[in-house]
mmCIF file of N, CA and C in Angstrom:
data_model
loop_
_atom_site.group_PDB
_atom_site.id
_atom_site.type_symbol
_atom_site.label_atom_id
_atom_site.label_comp_id
_atom_site.label_asym_id
_atom_site.label_seq_id
_atom_site.Cartn_x
_atom_site.Cartn_y
_atom_site.Cartn_z
ATOM 1 N N GLN A 1 -9.931 -10.308 -13.365
ATOM 2 C CA GLN A 1 -8.783 -10.525 -12.505
ATOM 3 C C GLN A 1 -7.812 -9.370 -12.600
ATOM 4 N N VAL A 2 -7.224 -9.053 -11.478
ATOM 5 C CA VAL A 2 -6.187 -8.030 -11.414
ATOM 6 C C VAL A 2 -4.955 -8.673 -10.791
ATOM 7 N N GLN A 3 -3.832 -8.532 -11.445
ATOM 8 C CA GLN A 3 -2.568 -9.011 -10.882
ATOM 9 C C GLN A 3 -1.777 -7.812 -10.383
ATOM 10 N N LEU A 4 -1.228 -7.933 -9.193
ATOM 11 C CA LEU A 4 -0.500 -6.836 -8.560
ATOM 12 C C LEU A 4 0.902 -7.306 -8.184
ATOM 13 N N VAL A 5 1.883 -6.466 -8.469
ATOM 14 C CA VAL A 5 3.264 -6.779 -8.123
ATOM 15 C C VAL A 5 3.886 -5.576 -7.432
ATOM 16 N N GLU A 6 4.327 -5.780 -6.190
ATOM 17 C CA GLU A 6 4.970 -4.706 -5.435
ATOM 18 C C GLU A 6 6.479 -4.707 -5.680
ATOM 19 N N SER A 7 7.068 -3.556 -5.527
ATOM 20 C CA SER A 7 8.522 -3.422 -5.577
ATOM 21 C C SER A 7 8.929 -2.222 -4.747
ATOM 22 N N GLY A 8 10.223 -2.128 -4.471
ATOM 23 C CA GLY A 8 10.745 -0.969 -3.761
ATOM 24 C C GLY A 8 11.053 -1.196 -2.297
ATOM 25 N N GLY A 9 10.751 -2.384 -1.801
ATOM 26 C CA GLY A 9 11.069 -2.657 -0.404
ATOM 27 C C GLY A 9 12.571 -2.785 -0.201
ATOM 28 N N GLY A 10 12.970 -2.842 1.049
ATOM 29 C CA GLY A 10 14.387 -2.975 1.356
ATOM 30 C C GLY A 10 14.661 -2.628 2.803
ATOM 31 N N MET A 11 15.922 -2.375 3.073
ATOM 32 C CA MET A 11 16.343 -2.042 4.423
ATOM 33 C C MET A 11 16.772 -0.582 4.480
ATOM 34 N N VAL A 12 16.341 0.106 5.523
ATOM 35 C CA VAL A 12 16.662 1.521 5.670
ATOM 36 C C VAL A 12 16.832 1.830 7.155
ATOM 37 N N GLN A 13 17.607 2.843 7.450
ATOM 38 C CA GLN A 13 17.774 3.250 8.843
ATOM 39 C C GLN A 13 16.580 4.093 9.293
ATOM 40 N N ALA A 14 16.343 4.092 10.571
ATOM 41 C CA ALA A 14 15.273 4.914 11.135
ATOM 42 C C ALA A 14 15.459 6.368 10.707
ATOM 43 N N GLY A 15 14.359 6.993 10.328
ATOM 44 C CA GLY A 15 14.391 8.357 9.836
ATOM 45 C C GLY A 15 14.515 8.452 8.330
ATOM 46 N N GLY A 16 14.800 7.333 7.702
ATOM 47 C CA GLY A 16 14.961 7.319 6.249
ATOM 48 C C GLY A 16 13.643 7.187 5.514
ATOM 49 N N SER A 17 13.758 7.052 4.204
ATOM 50 C CA SER A 17 12.579 6.999 3.339
ATOM 51 C C SER A 17 12.679 5.835 2.359
ATOM 52 N N LEU A 18 11.518 5.359 1.968
ATOM 53 C CA LEU A 18 11.408 4.369 0.903
ATOM 54 C C LEU A 18 10.154 4.676 0.100
ATOM 55 N N ARG A 19 10.186 4.297 -1.164
ATOM 56 C CA ARG A 19 9.008 4.427 -1.998
ATOM 57 C C ARG A 19 8.648 3.069 -2.572
ATOM 58 N N LEU A 20 7.471 2.596 -2.223
ATOM 59 C CA LEU A 20 6.988 1.335 -2.755
ATOM 60 C C LEU A 20 6.152 1.596 -4.002
ATOM 61 N N SER A 21 6.256 0.686 -4.946
ATOM 62 C CA SER A 21 5.460 0.764 -6.161
ATOM 63 C C SER A 21 4.612 -0.494 -6.295
ATOM 64 N N CYS A 22 3.479 -0.335 -6.933
ATOM 65 C CA CYS A 22 2.576 -1.458 -7.187
ATOM 66 C C CYS A 22 2.149 -1.384 -8.640
ATOM 67 N N ALA A 23 2.539 -2.390 -9.404
ATOM 68 C CA ALA A 23 2.186 -2.458 -10.815
ATOM 69 C C ALA A 23 1.006 -3.400 -10.997
ATOM 70 N N ALA A 24 0.006 -2.921 -11.705
ATOM 71 C CA ALA A 24 -1.206 -3.717 -11.914
ATOM 72 C C ALA A 24 -1.317 -4.136 -13.368
ATOM 73 N N SER A 25 -1.887 -5.301 -13.566
ATOM 74 C CA SER A 25 -2.166 -5.782 -14.912
ATOM 75 C C SER A 25 -3.456 -6.585 -14.879
ATOM 76 N N GLY A 26 -4.015 -6.780 -16.036
ATOM 77 C CA GLY A 26 -5.226 -7.577 -16.137
ATOM 78 C C GLY A 26 -6.456 -6.739 -16.395
ATOM 79 N N ARG A 27 -6.651 -5.707 -15.599
ATOM 80 C CA ARG A 27 -7.767 -4.797 -15.790
ATOM 81 C C ARG A 27 -7.301 -3.388 -15.478
ATOM 82 N N ALA A 28 -8.022 -2.423 -15.986
ATOM 83 C CA ALA A 28 -7.657 -1.027 -15.760
ATOM 84 C C ALA A 28 -7.770 -0.682 -14.284
ATOM 85 N N LEU A 29 -6.722 -0.115 -13.757
ATOM 86 C CA LEU A 29 -6.670 0.202 -12.334
ATOM 87 C C LEU A 29 -7.682 1.253 -11.938
ATOM 88 N N ARG A 30 -8.131 2.044 -12.900
ATOM 89 C CA ARG A 30 -9.027 3.152 -12.571
ATOM 90 C C ARG A 30 -10.368 2.661 -12.042
ATOM 91 N N ASN A 31 -10.652 1.377 -12.198
ATOM 92 C CA ASN A 31 -11.912 0.832 -11.702
ATOM 93 C C ASN A 31 -11.860 0.444 -10.229
ATOM 94 N N TYR A 32 -10.681 0.597 -9.599
ATOM 95 C CA TYR A 32 -10.497 0.066 -8.267
ATOM 96 C C TYR A 32 -9.888 1.085 -7.313
ATOM 97 N N ALA A 33 -10.307 0.981 -6.061
ATOM 98 C CA ALA A 33 -9.560 1.635 -4.997
ATOM 99 C C ALA A 33 -8.286 0.817 -4.762
ATOM 100 N N MET A 34 -7.222 1.491 -4.380
ATOM 101 C CA MET A 34 -5.946 0.838 -4.132
ATOM 102 C C MET A 34 -5.555 1.036 -2.678
ATOM 103 N N GLY A 35 -5.090 -0.019 -2.068
ATOM 104 C CA GLY A 35 -4.713 0.067 -0.664
ATOM 105 C C GLY A 35 -3.337 -0.516 -0.418
ATOM 106 N N TRP A 36 -2.745 -0.094 0.687
ATOM 107 C CA TRP A 36 -1.502 -0.694 1.184
ATOM 108 C C TRP A 36 -1.774 -1.216 2.583
ATOM 109 N N PHE A 37 -1.269 -2.397 2.822
ATOM 110 C CA PHE A 37 -1.431 -3.063 4.105
ATOM 111 C C PHE A 37 -0.079 -3.608 4.526
ATOM 112 N N ARG A 38 0.059 -3.967 5.784
ATOM 113 C CA ARG A 38 1.315 -4.547 6.234
ATOM 114 C C ARG A 38 1.069 -5.624 7.271
ATOM 115 N N GLN A 39 2.054 -6.489 7.388
ATOM 116 C CA GLN A 39 1.922 -7.616 8.313
ATOM 117 C C GLN A 39 3.285 -7.997 8.857
ATOM 118 N N THR A 40 3.327 -8.241 10.150
ATOM 119 C CA THR A 40 4.531 -8.746 10.807
ATOM 120 C C THR A 40 4.238 -10.146 11.325
ATOM 121 N N PRO A 41 5.268 -10.962 11.510
ATOM 122 C CA PRO A 41 5.059 -12.338 11.953
ATOM 123 C C PRO A 41 4.248 -12.420 13.240
ATOM 124 N N GLY A 42 3.262 -13.282 13.242
ATOM 125 C CA GLY A 42 2.449 -13.493 14.425
ATOM 126 C C GLY A 42 1.332 -12.487 14.610
ATOM 127 N N LYS A 43 1.235 -11.526 13.704
ATOM 128 C CA LYS A 43 0.181 -10.518 13.804
ATOM 129 C C LYS A 43 -0.700 -10.558 12.574
ATOM 130 N N GLU A 44 -1.898 -10.028 12.728
ATOM 131 C CA GLU A 44 -2.803 -9.953 11.602
ATOM 132 C C GLU A 44 -2.395 -8.818 10.671
ATOM 133 N N ARG A 45 -2.792 -8.977 9.426
ATOM 134 C CA ARG A 45 -2.524 -7.923 8.458
ATOM 135 C C ARG A 45 -3.279 -6.663 8.868
ATOM 136 N N GLU A 46 -2.621 -5.523 8.770
ATOM 137 C CA GLU A 46 -3.258 -4.286 9.184
ATOM 138 C C GLU A 46 -3.315 -3.273 8.049
ATOM 139 N N PHE A 47 -4.347 -2.478 8.091
ATOM 140 C CA PHE A 47 -4.550 -1.410 7.120
ATOM 141 C C PHE A 47 -3.513 -0.311 7.316
ATOM 142 N N VAL A 48 -2.964 0.183 6.212
ATOM 143 C CA VAL A 48 -2.040 1.313 6.251
ATOM 144 C C VAL A 48 -2.679 2.542 5.606
ATOM 145 N N THR A 49 -3.125 2.392 4.357
ATOM 146 C CA THR A 49 -3.703 3.513 3.650
ATOM 147 C C THR A 49 -4.480 3.028 2.441
ATOM 148 N N VAL A 50 -5.408 3.858 1.964
ATOM 149 C CA VAL A 50 -6.185 3.544 0.771
ATOM 150 C C VAL A 50 -6.428 4.824 -0.014
ATOM 151 N N ILE A 51 -6.528 4.678 -1.320
ATOM 152 C CA ILE A 51 -6.829 5.807 -2.189
ATOM 153 C C ILE A 51 -7.974 5.407 -3.108
ATOM 154 N N ASN A 52 -8.887 6.328 -3.350
ATOM 155 C CA ASN A 52 -10.028 5.968 -4.187
ATOM 156 C C ASN A 52 -9.631 5.966 -5.659
ATOM 157 N N TRP A 53 -10.563 5.623 -6.536
ATOM 158 C CA TRP A 53 -10.241 5.386 -7.936
ATOM 159 C C TRP A 53 -9.650 6.629 -8.617
ATOM 160 N N SER A 54 -10.110 7.808 -8.223
ATOM 161 C CA SER A 54 -9.660 9.033 -8.876
ATOM 162 C C SER A 54 -8.422 9.642 -8.226
ATOM 163 N N GLY A 55 -8.133 9.210 -7.022
ATOM 164 C CA GLY A 55 -7.032 9.816 -6.283
ATOM 165 C C GLY A 55 -7.449 10.970 -5.397
ATOM 166 N N ALA A 56 -8.730 11.324 -5.460
ATOM 167 C CA ALA A 56 -9.203 12.475 -4.701
ATOM 168 C C ALA A 56 -9.462 12.151 -3.240
ATOM 169 N N GLY A 57 -9.611 10.887 -2.923
ATOM 170 C CA GLY A 57 -9.898 10.497 -1.551
ATOM 171 C C GLY A 57 -8.844 9.557 -1.011
ATOM 172 N N THR A 58 -8.371 9.850 0.211
ATOM 173 C CA THR A 58 -7.386 8.973 0.853
ATOM 174 C C THR A 58 -7.726 8.799 2.330
ATOM 175 N N LEU A 59 -7.346 7.667 2.861
ATOM 176 C CA LEU A 59 -7.473 7.381 4.288
ATOM 177 C C LEU A 59 -6.146 6.817 4.769
ATOM 178 N N TYR A 60 -5.794 7.137 6.007
ATOM 179 C CA TYR A 60 -4.537 6.644 6.568
ATOM 180 C C TYR A 60 -4.760 6.104 7.973
ATOM 181 N N ALA A 61 -3.989 5.087 8.310
ATOM 182 C CA ALA A 61 -3.947 4.639 9.697
ATOM 183 C C ALA A 61 -3.280 5.732 10.532
ATOM 184 N N ASP A 62 -3.720 5.874 11.771
ATOM 185 C CA ASP A 62 -3.158 6.919 12.631
ATOM 186 C C ASP A 62 -1.642 6.783 12.764
ATOM 187 N N SER A 63 -1.160 5.561 12.738
ATOM 188 C CA SER A 63 0.261 5.311 12.963
ATOM 189 C C SER A 63 1.156 5.837 11.836
ATOM 190 N N VAL A 64 0.574 6.122 10.670
ATOM 191 C CA VAL A 64 1.390 6.564 9.545
ATOM 192 C C VAL A 64 1.012 7.961 9.050
ATOM 193 N N LYS A 65 -0.008 8.555 9.613
ATOM 194 C CA LYS A 65 -0.442 9.886 9.179
ATOM 195 C C LYS A 65 0.692 10.891 9.297
ATOM 196 N N GLY A 66 0.847 11.677 8.245
ATOM 197 C CA GLY A 66 1.885 12.692 8.246
ATOM 198 C C GLY A 66 3.249 12.181 7.817
ATOM 199 N N ARG A 67 3.397 10.860 7.715
ATOM 200 C CA ARG A 67 4.681 10.276 7.307
ATOM 201 C C ARG A 67 4.588 9.539 5.972
ATOM 202 N N PHE A 68 3.467 8.887 5.723
ATOM 203 C CA PHE A 68 3.266 8.120 4.502
ATOM 204 C C PHE A 68 2.306 8.851 3.580
ATOM 205 N N THR A 69 2.528 8.686 2.276
ATOM 206 C CA THR A 69 1.645 9.282 1.277
ATOM 207 C C THR A 69 1.355 8.260 0.191
ATOM 208 N N ILE A 70 0.081 8.026 -0.060
ATOM 209 C CA ILE A 70 -0.322 7.125 -1.134
ATOM 210 C C ILE A 70 -0.666 7.958 -2.365
ATOM 211 N N SER A 71 -0.350 7.414 -3.521
ATOM 212 C CA SER A 71 -0.692 8.080 -4.779
ATOM 213 C C SER A 71 -0.918 7.017 -5.851
ATOM 214 N N ARG A 72 -1.428 7.455 -6.976
ATOM 215 C CA ARG A 72 -1.679 6.531 -8.065
ATOM 216 C C ARG A 72 -1.550 7.236 -9.398
ATOM 217 N N ASP A 73 -1.267 6.448 -10.425
ATOM 218 C CA ASP A 73 -1.208 6.938 -11.796
ATOM 219 C C ASP A 73 -2.002 5.952 -12.639
ATOM 220 N N ASN A 74 -3.250 6.282 -12.883
ATOM 221 C CA ASN A 74 -4.123 5.341 -13.598
ATOM 222 C C ASN A 74 -3.666 5.113 -15.040
ATOM 223 N N ALA A 75 -3.050 6.101 -15.630
ATOM 224 C CA ALA A 75 -2.572 5.945 -17.002
ATOM 225 C C ALA A 75 -1.480 4.884 -17.090
ATOM 226 N N LYS A 76 -0.718 4.755 -16.023
ATOM 227 C CA LYS A 76 0.377 3.786 -15.991
ATOM 228 C C LYS A 76 -0.009 2.504 -15.244
ATOM 229 N N ASN A 77 -1.229 2.467 -14.717
ATOM 230 C CA ASN A 77 -1.680 1.327 -13.917
ATOM 231 C C ASN A 77 -0.750 1.077 -12.735
ATOM 232 N N MET A 78 -0.418 2.161 -12.038
ATOM 233 C CA MET A 78 0.520 2.083 -10.927
ATOM 234 C C MET A 78 -0.062 2.747 -9.686
ATOM 235 N N ALA A 79 0.357 2.240 -8.539
ATOM 236 C CA ALA A 79 0.078 2.886 -7.259
ATOM 237 C C ALA A 79 1.397 2.955 -6.491
ATOM 238 N N TYR A 80 1.477 3.935 -5.584
ATOM 239 C CA TYR A 80 2.734 4.172 -4.885
ATOM 240 C C TYR A 80 2.478 4.425 -3.404
ATOM 241 N N LEU A 81 3.498 4.139 -2.623
ATOM 242 C CA LEU A 81 3.469 4.484 -1.204
ATOM 243 C C LEU A 81 4.807 5.116 -0.854
ATOM 244 N N GLN A 82 4.780 6.415 -0.630
ATOM 245 C CA GLN A 82 5.973 7.132 -0.188
ATOM 246 C C GLN A 82 6.021 7.092 1.328
ATOM 247 N N MET A 83 7.092 6.548 1.870
ATOM 248 C CA MET A 83 7.219 6.398 3.312
ATOM 249 C C MET A 83 8.410 7.220 3.798
ATOM 250 N N ASN A 84 8.126 8.216 4.612
ATOM 251 C CA ASN A 84 9.163 9.083 5.167
ATOM 252 C C ASN A 84 9.229 8.917 6.681
ATOM 253 N N SER A 85 10.311 9.386 7.249
ATOM 254 C CA SER A 85 10.497 9.329 8.711
ATOM 255 C C SER A 85 10.198 7.931 9.242
ATOM 256 N N LEU A 86 10.780 6.957 8.594
ATOM 257 C CA LEU A 86 10.484 5.574 8.955
ATOM 258 C C LEU A 86 10.976 5.243 10.354
ATOM 259 N N LYS A 87 10.215 4.369 11.010
ATOM 260 C CA LYS A 87 10.522 3.939 12.366
ATOM 261 C C LYS A 87 10.718 2.414 12.377
ATOM 262 N N PRO A 88 11.433 1.894 13.339
ATOM 263 C CA PRO A 88 11.597 0.433 13.415
ATOM 264 C C PRO A 88 10.262 -0.298 13.455
ATOM 265 N N GLU A 89 9.261 0.308 14.061
ATOM 266 C CA GLU A 89 7.945 -0.348 14.131
ATOM 267 C C GLU A 89 7.211 -0.391 12.795
ATOM 268 N N ASP A 90 7.762 0.261 11.783
ATOM 269 C CA ASP A 90 7.206 0.161 10.431
ATOM 270 C C ASP A 90 7.694 -1.095 9.713
ATOM 271 N N THR A 91 8.626 -1.797 10.317
ATOM 272 C CA THR A 91 9.138 -3.027 9.722
ATOM 273 C C THR A 91 8.015 -4.040 9.541
ATOM 274 N N ALA A 92 7.856 -4.527 8.310
ATOM 275 C CA ALA A 92 6.769 -5.453 7.991
ATOM 276 C C ALA A 92 6.875 -5.852 6.527
ATOM 277 N N VAL A 93 6.064 -6.816 6.152
ATOM 278 C CA VAL A 93 5.826 -7.087 4.737
ATOM 279 C C VAL A 93 4.670 -6.192 4.310
ATOM 280 N N TYR A 94 4.890 -5.434 3.259
ATOM 281 C CA TYR A 94 3.877 -4.504 2.776
ATOM 282 C C TYR A 94 3.200 -5.095 1.536
ATOM 283 N N TYR A 95 1.870 -5.034 1.551
ATOM 284 C CA TYR A 95 1.075 -5.586 0.464
ATOM 285 C C TYR A 95 0.277 -4.488 -0.222
ATOM 286 N N CYS A 96 0.221 -4.580 -1.514
ATOM 287 C CA CYS A 96 -0.639 -3.731 -2.328
ATOM 288 C C CYS A 96 -1.924 -4.515 -2.595
ATOM 289 N N ALA A 97 -3.057 -3.827 -2.631
ATOM 290 C CA ALA A 97 -4.331 -4.498 -2.861
ATOM 291 C C ALA A 97 -5.262 -3.600 -3.655
ATOM 292 N N ALA A 98 -6.193 -4.232 -4.345
ATOM 293 C CA ALA A 98 -7.175 -3.510 -5.143
ATOM 294 C C ALA A 98 -8.566 -4.034 -4.847
ATOM 295 N N ASP A 99 -9.525 -3.134 -4.842
ATOM 296 C CA ASP A 99 -10.908 -3.530 -4.570
ATOM 297 C C ASP A 99 -11.851 -2.527 -5.206
ATOM 298 N N PRO A 100 -13.024 -2.990 -5.650
ATOM 299 C CA PRO A 100 -13.993 -2.043 -6.211
ATOM 300 C C PRO A 100 -14.491 -1.030 -5.181
ATOM 301 N N GLY A 101 -14.472 -1.394 -3.913
ATOM 302 C CA GLY A 101 -14.933 -0.502 -2.863
ATOM 303 C C GLY A 101 -13.807 0.284 -2.239
ATOM 304 N N TYR A 102 -14.143 1.412 -1.666
ATOM 305 C CA TYR A 102 -13.172 2.313 -1.040
ATOM 306 C C TYR A 102 -13.419 2.287 0.468
ATOM 307 N N SER A 103 -12.481 1.656 1.212
ATOM 308 C CA SER A 103 -12.655 1.557 2.653
ATOM 309 C C SER A 103 -11.327 1.231 3.304
ATOM 310 N N ALA A 104 -11.321 1.244 4.626
ATOM 311 C CA ALA A 104 -10.130 0.880 5.389
ATOM 312 C C ALA A 104 -10.161 -0.595 5.790
ATOM 313 N N SER A 105 -11.013 -1.351 5.148
ATOM 314 C CA SER A 105 -11.130 -2.775 5.454
ATOM 315 C C SER A 105 -9.944 -3.555 4.908
ATOM 316 N N THR A 106 -9.664 -4.693 5.516
ATOM 317 C CA THR A 106 -8.610 -5.562 5.009
ATOM 318 C C THR A 106 -9.157 -6.612 4.047
ATOM 319 N N THR A 107 -10.431 -6.515 3.709
ATOM 320 C CA THR A 107 -11.054 -7.530 2.854
ATOM 321 C C THR A 107 -11.024 -7.118 1.394
ATOM 322 N N PHE A 108 -9.876 -6.677 0.917
ATOM 323 C CA PHE A 108 -9.730 -6.317 -0.476
ATOM 324 C C PHE A 108 -9.754 -7.568 -1.348
ATOM 325 N N ARG A 109 -10.157 -7.393 -2.597
ATOM 326 C CA ARG A 109 -10.360 -8.536 -3.478
ATOM 327 C C ARG A 109 -9.055 -9.079 -4.045
ATOM 328 N N TYR A 110 -8.170 -8.190 -4.449
ATOM 329 C CA TYR A 110 -6.940 -8.627 -5.122
ATOM 330 C C TYR A 110 -5.728 -8.181 -4.318
ATOM 331 N N TRP A 111 -4.723 -9.064 -4.261
ATOM 332 C CA TRP A 111 -3.534 -8.805 -3.445
ATOM 333 C C TRP A 111 -2.258 -9.111 -4.206
ATOM 334 N N GLY A 112 -1.233 -8.337 -3.913
ATOM 335 C CA GLY A 112 0.092 -8.656 -4.407
ATOM 336 C C GLY A 112 0.768 -9.653 -3.486
ATOM 337 N N GLN A 113 2.012 -9.978 -3.825
ATOM 338 C CA GLN A 113 2.735 -10.992 -3.056
ATOM 339 C C GLN A 113 3.484 -10.414 -1.867
ATOM 340 N N GLY A 114 3.586 -9.104 -1.812
ATOM 341 C CA GLY A 114 4.223 -8.441 -0.682
ATOM 342 C C GLY A 114 5.681 -8.115 -0.935
ATOM 343 N N THR A 115 6.148 -7.077 -0.257
ATOM 344 C CA THR A 115 7.556 -6.685 -0.307
ATOM 345 C C THR A 115 8.010 -6.327 1.100
ATOM 346 N N GLN A 116 9.194 -6.795 1.460
ATOM 347 C CA GLN A 116 9.684 -6.614 2.832
ATOM 348 C C GLN A 116 10.275 -5.227 3.017
ATOM 349 N N VAL A 117 9.892 -4.590 4.091
ATOM 350 C CA VAL A 117 10.484 -3.321 4.515
ATOM 351 C C VAL A 117 11.063 -3.535 5.908
ATOM 352 N N THR A 118 12.342 -3.237 6.051
ATOM 353 C CA THR A 118 13.010 -3.394 7.337
ATOM 354 C C THR A 118 13.644 -2.062 7.721
ATOM 355 N N VAL A 119 13.292 -1.563 8.894
ATOM 356 C CA VAL A 119 13.813 -0.291 9.384
ATOM 357 C C VAL A 119 14.673 -0.578 10.611
ATOM 358 N N SER A 120 15.935 -0.250 10.514
ATOM 359 C CA SER A 120 16.855 -0.506 11.619
ATOM 360 C C SER A 120 16.996 0.730 12.493
ATOM 361 N N SER A 121 17.217 0.501 13.775
ATOM 362 C CA SER A 121 17.337 1.621 14.710
ATOM 363 C C SER A 121 18.766 2.098 14.828
#
C-alpha cells in the first residue's frame, strides 16, 4: 500500500504560480511512476502529467505543456507539480497518484485525497 497526501493548493490570480507537493508513505516511491490529475465538478478526472520512477521520463497534457513541470525526490518520497502562468481553466481539484506502470492513463493504483486549486481572472 502507498498512502499519498497532497498539499500546496490554494487560490491564485491568473498568471500566477503554485507548487503542489505529494508526500508518500508506506512503500518506497522509487518503485512507482507518479502522476498528477485534475477534476472539476461534472467532469471526468483528466490526466495532467506523469513522471517515471527515475525522473528521466515525463509526459504532459497538451493543455499544460510549457507551463507545468513535474518532478520527484525519491530520497524524500516526494513528488511535485510546479504550475506557472496559471489560467482560470486550470481551476480544479488536483490529485497525486502512484502506479507501477508509466502512462498517461487515469487508472493509477494509488490516489491522494486531492487539493483544490482556484485561479481567478
